[in-house]
XYZ file of C-alpha atoms in Angstrom:
131
model
C -8.195 25.337 8.228
C -9.091 22.562 6.610
C -12.375 20.477 5.869
C -10.969 17.120 7.038
C -9.391 18.090 9.997
C -12.953 17.947 11.551
C -12.492 21.311 13.162
C -8.890 20.658 14.724
C -5.581 23.073 14.509
C -2.532 21.479 12.425
C 0.861 22.879 11.593
C 0.791 23.079 7.993
C 3.720 23.148 4.947
C 3.425 25.075 1.753
C 1.918 22.895 -1.049
C -0.441 23.108 -3.573
C -0.978 21.000 -7.015
C 0.935 20.655 -10.003
C -0.870 22.929 -12.736
C -0.372 21.118 -16.636
C 3.222 21.564 -17.957
C 4.709 22.462 -14.738
C 7.723 20.291 -13.500
C 7.467 19.686 -9.513
C 10.448 21.643 -8.899
C 8.444 24.484 -10.675
C 5.714 23.390 -8.456
C 7.106 24.302 -5.099
C 9.059 27.456 -6.867
C 5.514 29.384 -6.885
C 3.667 28.125 -3.668
C 7.025 29.397 -1.374
C 6.740 32.598 -3.676
C 2.748 32.707 -3.526
C 2.282 31.288 0.397
C 5.638 32.885 1.857
C 6.529 36.015 -0.244
C 9.738 34.166 -0.160
C 12.390 33.558 -3.280
C 14.524 30.503 -2.852
C 17.797 29.915 -4.928
C 17.801 25.931 -4.279
C 15.055 23.579 -3.934
C 16.508 19.821 -2.175
C 14.580 16.766 -3.267
C 13.209 14.991 -0.920
C 11.772 12.585 -2.949
C 8.123 11.411 -4.124
C 5.309 9.514 -2.374
C 2.844 7.673 -3.541
C -1.002 9.259 -1.338
C -3.446 6.701 -1.748
C -2.101 3.151 -2.597
C -4.978 0.976 -2.445
C -6.383 2.842 -5.093
C -2.936 4.177 -7.248
C -4.096 7.709 -6.741
C -2.606 10.656 -6.300
C 2.178 11.891 -5.394
C 3.316 14.204 -3.266
C 6.820 15.742 -4.117
C 8.848 16.252 -1.322
C 11.440 19.248 -1.305
C 13.400 21.498 0.889
C 14.004 24.481 -0.177
C 17.000 26.913 1.100
C 18.638 30.146 0.308
C 15.385 31.777 1.120
C 14.680 35.878 1.405
C 11.643 37.638 1.063
C 10.700 39.012 -2.327
C 11.042 42.761 -1.982
C 8.698 45.431 -2.514
C 7.560 46.724 -5.347
C 9.105 43.664 -7.070
C 6.062 42.089 -10.192
C 5.935 38.774 -7.919
C 5.589 40.248 -4.849
C 2.269 43.120 -6.434
C 0.699 39.587 -7.405
C 1.042 37.959 -4.248
C -0.826 41.481 -2.508
C -3.429 40.630 -4.930
C -5.045 37.987 -1.460
C -5.623 39.609 1.960
C -4.526 36.518 3.732
C -2.579 33.626 3.068
C -4.774 30.893 1.949
C -7.477 33.233 0.565
C -7.866 31.178 -2.670
C -7.184 27.917 -1.246
C -11.236 27.757 1.122
C -8.456 27.951 3.778
C -7.041 29.999 6.710
C -4.132 29.536 7.657
C -1.450 31.894 10.323
C 1.942 31.953 9.278
C 4.727 31.411 11.749
C 7.938 31.353 12.074
C 9.736 28.206 13.473
C 13.432 26.566 15.128
C 14.710 23.470 14.302
C 14.134 22.473 17.588
C 10.767 24.109 17.873
C 9.762 22.011 13.854
C 11.459 18.852 15.182
C 9.120 18.793 18.600
C 6.785 19.728 16.611
C 7.011 16.144 14.659
C 6.909 14.021 17.836
C 4.694 15.527 19.270
C 1.596 14.657 16.008
C 1.776 18.487 15.433
C 0.830 18.139 11.345
C -1.557 16.344 11.376
C -2.011 15.220 7.416
C 0.066 12.354 6.156
C 1.758 14.135 3.797
C 3.348 17.115 5.754
C 4.991 15.188 8.435
C 6.757 13.016 5.899
C 8.037 16.148 4.456
C 8.360 18.051 7.566
C 10.751 14.637 9.081
C 12.703 14.076 5.750
C 13.757 18.462 5.267
C 14.717 17.379 9.554
C 17.035 13.737 8.342
C 17.881 16.297 5.266
C 19.810 18.711 8.141
C 21.445 16.207 9.900
């Protein structure tokens, strides 16, 4: 849940803030590891988009993560991930991980189940990339 969604439930994608000195691709890699416990061999860039054109503020860098595997227990990264009791705990939000088929994802986009425009944009671009 996000406070600006006014109590409504939304599907969401992995995302986060680019840390100083960090590239957008490294941020994507780090967020997938932190939020999903996955390591991916390939991140394909889908585009960089302005999020507030009237004020000239904010950018979203969209990627699709490919060739992903669950990080094995005992791996240093897993031990760091397990310090949070639930996904998103450090971000003052509650998330529930779920897995969807491509058809389910396509249906969710069509139904507007991603209530934040950056999420819906990224998912739609990823689906187009997969055609």
